[in-house]
Every structure is written in C-alpha cells, then in structure tokens.
Amino acid sequence: MQNEKPLIAVLRGEARDIPPIWLMRQAGRYLPEYRELRGKIGSFLEFCYTPAVAAEVTLQPVRRFDFDAAILFSDILVIPHALGQEVSFESGAGPRLEAISEPAHLSRLREHFDVERLAPTFETIERVKGELPNSKALIGFCGAPWTVASYMVAGRGTSDQAPARLFAYRFPAAFAELIARLVEASVSYLLRQIEAGADVIQIFDTWAGVLAPTEFEKWVCAPVKKIVESVRAKKPDVPVITFVRGAGGRAPALARLLGADALSLDTSIDPAWAAANCSNKVALQGNLDPLALVAGGEALDRQIDSIVLALRGHPHIFNLGHGILPETPIGHVTRLVERVRAGRG
Ligand code: 1CP
C-alpha cells in the first residue's frame, strides 16, 4: 500500500518522479507572519516554550508553501538549557551560554537529564499533529552531540569551533563525558518527541566538517550512530535523517555506517556522485545552495533542475544544502516548490 505521506514513502526507499520537498529552517525570520508573532514575545526561548506560538510557527511555512513536512519549531540548544546551562539568545548576535571552558565546569550541569523539562515542546508536537493534514509529515529533531557541545564549550557560535576542538584535545576524558551525556539526553528527547507524535527525526551535525579524521570518528560517527541505534531499538518504524554537514567524501561511508534512513547532503556535495556511491536503501536529501534561493531567476532554475535530474531514480527528498537564509525572497520559495512539482528535471 502506498504511504499517504510522500516524505515517509521516500524514507522507506521509494524513488518518486516528483520528490517531496521541505526546507531546513523553513520556519523563521524570512516570513512576515513569523516576524509578527516573534515581535510579541521577548525572549527566543520563551517563544520556543510557548506551545500555542511554537505550533503556529511550525505550521506557517506548510500553509504558505504546501511543503510535504513541518519541522518542529524549537532549537538545538534547549538540551543544554534542560541540562542546567544558562542559555539565552541575543537578537542579531545569536546564542549565548555560560561557557564550559574547563572540565570542572561540567559539574554545573544537572546530574540527571529530566526530559519533562521540555514538556512544552511535546505539547507543541501534539498541537501540530492535531492540525497537520495526513499527507504531511512532522519532523522532530535534535542537534548532534558534537555540534551542541561546540556551543556549550565556546558559550556562543564560532566560525571554526576552535574552543571545543581544543577542549577535546586537552581534556579527552571530560569531553567524552560531555558527549556521552548529550547522547543520553538526545535519545530520551527524541523518543519523547516520537511519543508525542513526531513521524520522522532529523539529527543536525552542522559543524562536523571542521574535525580531523580521528576526531570526526570519535565525536561525530560514534555518537550519532549510537543515537540512531538507540532510537531505532525502541521505535523501529520512525525514519531517521542525518545531516552531517561537511562530510565530503565520507558521505557514502556514513550512509552505511550510521544506519540512518536518509543522509542530508550539504551544498558542496555533487548529488550525482552521491547517488552513484550511496546504496539505494538510503534516501538522499538536499541540496540546493541557500544562496541560489536568495538569487532566484535562471541560476535558481538551473540548479533545481540539475539536482532533480541527478537524483532521479534514487529515493530523494528535495531540500537545501543548509538552512534557508533570512533574506530569502518569499517569491523564490514559491517558484522553487512549483518547479520541483512540475517535474522538469
Ligand atoms: O524551521 C525551523 O526554523 C525550525 C526550528 C529550528 C531549527 C531546526 C531553529 C529555530 N533552529 C534550528 C536548528 C539549529 N539551531 C541549528 C542546526 C541547523 C542549522 O545549522 O541551521 C543550529 C546550529 C542552531 C543554533 C542557532 N540557534 C543559531 C546559529 C548560531 C550560529 O552559530 O551561527 C541561531 C541564530 C539560533 C537561534 C534560532 N533558532 C531558530 C530560529 C528561528 C532562530 C533565530 C532566532 C530569532 O528569531 O531571532
């Protein structure tokens, strides 16, 4: 029987002529209806933890563009927050955390991760589920341990994640402990999202690409694999997508190793090469350059067509190679969806 949700059908290995489409970071600042609601609530975390509002902004892009999936509106840094770290978001400056700059600072974190601290998020999922049409999938998510740890250690976003890389070299045992705690917290967080109604899970390892090979193995591959296996052991029917940004030539090996249902390709990866080198059992997601979507016009059309063509015959979910940029014109998103659905590639 055909799955009524195109996204899930593809994650089960079906190649479709018209790929399902959603966009990473599709809810947010490029939408006027988002900015209007955002202006009414002072802090970003309060915004995330108010279920009626978080549910509304989760649904906004699906209503406007008819995407095949909604992604839960929250942030990857709610896990450090629930672990007891101070987290805030300053407008225009990004996240600010109380940095873990030496091993002793790990004792500031709560001994026990209580997933129910994130109860508003589960209520958001329940609300979205109540309103989302049957043909649309609801994606839950978490940050991968390495990416989340990079913010916990630096106390902010950095261009090269140097503070966390240095911490991991200097204090490998303490860093391993931090990663282990994030694995455990992420697994219970994802399982609870699934219980609340998430149909699919995506794990974001945005900063994987900066690591040396031995470090990549320890802090990206092993923890993400453990999360995928632990979620799968309890919820075998829920597909998992992994976004390991900067995986480069390691992508086909990751497709085998991580055991995920899909690999989200960043912009730098040639989709035809990925399709030729990854098993048909692993769906590929991606990988339009977010700047092509800002530019629009011919450049956008050409890139859309070449991605659709390169991944035809392979289970494919159309997406960006990274999150949508706040300056993206809304008309370009409409044009993208129309063109993908016209099946021209
Ligand atoms: O569609 C959606 O927007 C869903 C909600 C969502 C998701 C999936 C948000 C809302 N954040 C995320 C994931 C996230 N957050 C990632 C992984 C994906 C990616 O790389 O894009 C990362 C690295 C973060 C950390 C983060 N949170 C940043 C980046 C900081 C840096 O290092 O450059 C920022 C700016 C935030 C705040 C944030 N999270 C989400 C939004 C809409 C915002 C902007 C806050 C605002 O309204 O001002």
PDB file of C-alpha atoms in Angstrom, residues 16-23 65-68 286-288 293 300-301 303-309 312 316-320 332-345:
ATOM      1  CA  ARG A  16       9.408   9.260  -6.855  1.00  0.00           C
ATOM      2  CA  ASP A  17       9.373  11.288 -10.065  1.00  0.00           C
ATOM      3  CA  ILE A  18       8.314  14.307  -8.040  1.00  0.00           C
ATOM      4  CA  PRO A  19      10.389  14.378  -4.866  1.00  0.00           C
ATOM      5  CA  PRO A  20       8.749  15.532  -1.637  1.00  0.00           C
ATOM      6  CA  ILE A  21      10.064  18.907  -0.524  1.00  0.00           C
ATOM      7  CA  TRP A  22      10.684  20.800   2.719  1.00  0.00           C
ATOM      8  CA  LEU A  23      13.435  23.264   3.668  1.00  0.00           C
ATOM      9  CA  PHE A  65       4.118  26.830   0.565  1.00  0.00           C
ATOM     10  CA  ASP A  66       2.358  23.454   0.894  1.00  0.00           C
ATOM     11  CA  PHE A  67       5.620  21.730   1.894  1.00  0.00           C
ATOM     12  CA  ASP A  68       5.479  17.960   2.430  1.00  0.00           C
ATOM     13  CA  GLY A 286      19.149  18.115  -0.475  1.00  0.00           C
ATOM     14  CA  ASN A 287      20.982  20.000  -1.636  1.00  0.00           C
ATOM     15  CA  LEU A 288      20.163  23.385  -3.212  1.00  0.00           C
ATOM     16  CA  LEU A 293      17.397  30.548  -3.499  1.00  0.00           C
ATOM     17  CA  LEU A 300      17.907  29.036  -9.264  1.00  0.00           C
ATOM     18  CA  ASP A 301      16.052  27.232 -12.062  1.00  0.00           C
ATOM     19  CA  GLN A 303      20.300  24.390 -10.004  1.00  0.00           C
ATOM     20  CA  ILE A 304      16.863  22.980  -9.139  1.00  0.00           C
ATOM     21  CA  ASP A 305      16.705  21.073 -12.440  1.00  0.00           C
ATOM     22  CA  SER A 306      20.197  19.651 -12.125  1.00  0.00           C
ATOM     23  CA  ILE A 307      19.569  18.346  -8.595  1.00  0.00           C
ATOM     24  CA  VAL A 308      16.238  16.760  -9.532  1.00  0.00           C
ATOM     25  CA  LEU A 309      17.833  15.145 -12.582  1.00  0.00           C
ATOM     26  CA  ARG A 312      16.057  10.833 -10.299  1.00  0.00           C
ATOM     27  CA  HIS A 316      15.188  11.805  -2.952  1.00  0.00           C
ATOM     28  CA  ILE A 317      13.785  14.497  -0.680  1.00  0.00           C
ATOM     29  CA  PHE A 318      14.272  17.953  -2.144  1.00  0.00           C
ATOM     30  CA  ASN A 319      15.800  20.373   0.362  1.00  0.00           C
ATOM     31  CA  LEU A 320      18.515  22.967   0.761  1.00  0.00           C
ATOM     32  CA  HIS A 332      11.649  32.481  -4.799  1.00  0.00           C
ATOM     33  CA  VAL A 333      10.441  29.802  -2.388  1.00  0.00           C
ATOM     34  CA  THR A 334       7.089  29.668  -4.189  1.00  0.00           C
ATOM     35  CA  ARG A 335       8.911  29.343  -7.520  1.00  0.00           C
ATOM     36  CA  LEU A 336      11.103  26.552  -6.127  1.00  0.00           C
ATOM     37  CA  VAL A 337       8.139  24.475  -4.968  1.00  0.00           C
ATOM     38  CA  GLU A 338       6.332  24.980  -8.291  1.00  0.00           C
ATOM     39  CA  ARG A 339       9.363  23.995 -10.319  1.00  0.00           C
ATOM     40  CA  VAL A 340      10.129  20.865  -8.281  1.00  0.00           C
ATOM     41  CA  ARG A 341       6.491  19.785  -8.563  1.00  0.00           C
ATOM     42  CA  ALA A 342       6.403  20.479 -12.303  1.00  0.00           C
ATOM     43  CA  GLY A 343       8.900  17.618 -12.633  1.00  0.00           C
ATOM     44  CA  ARG A 344      11.124  19.253 -15.250  1.00  0.00           C
ATOM     45  CA  GLY A 345      14.486  17.977 -14.115  1.00  0.00           C
TER      46      GLY A 345
END
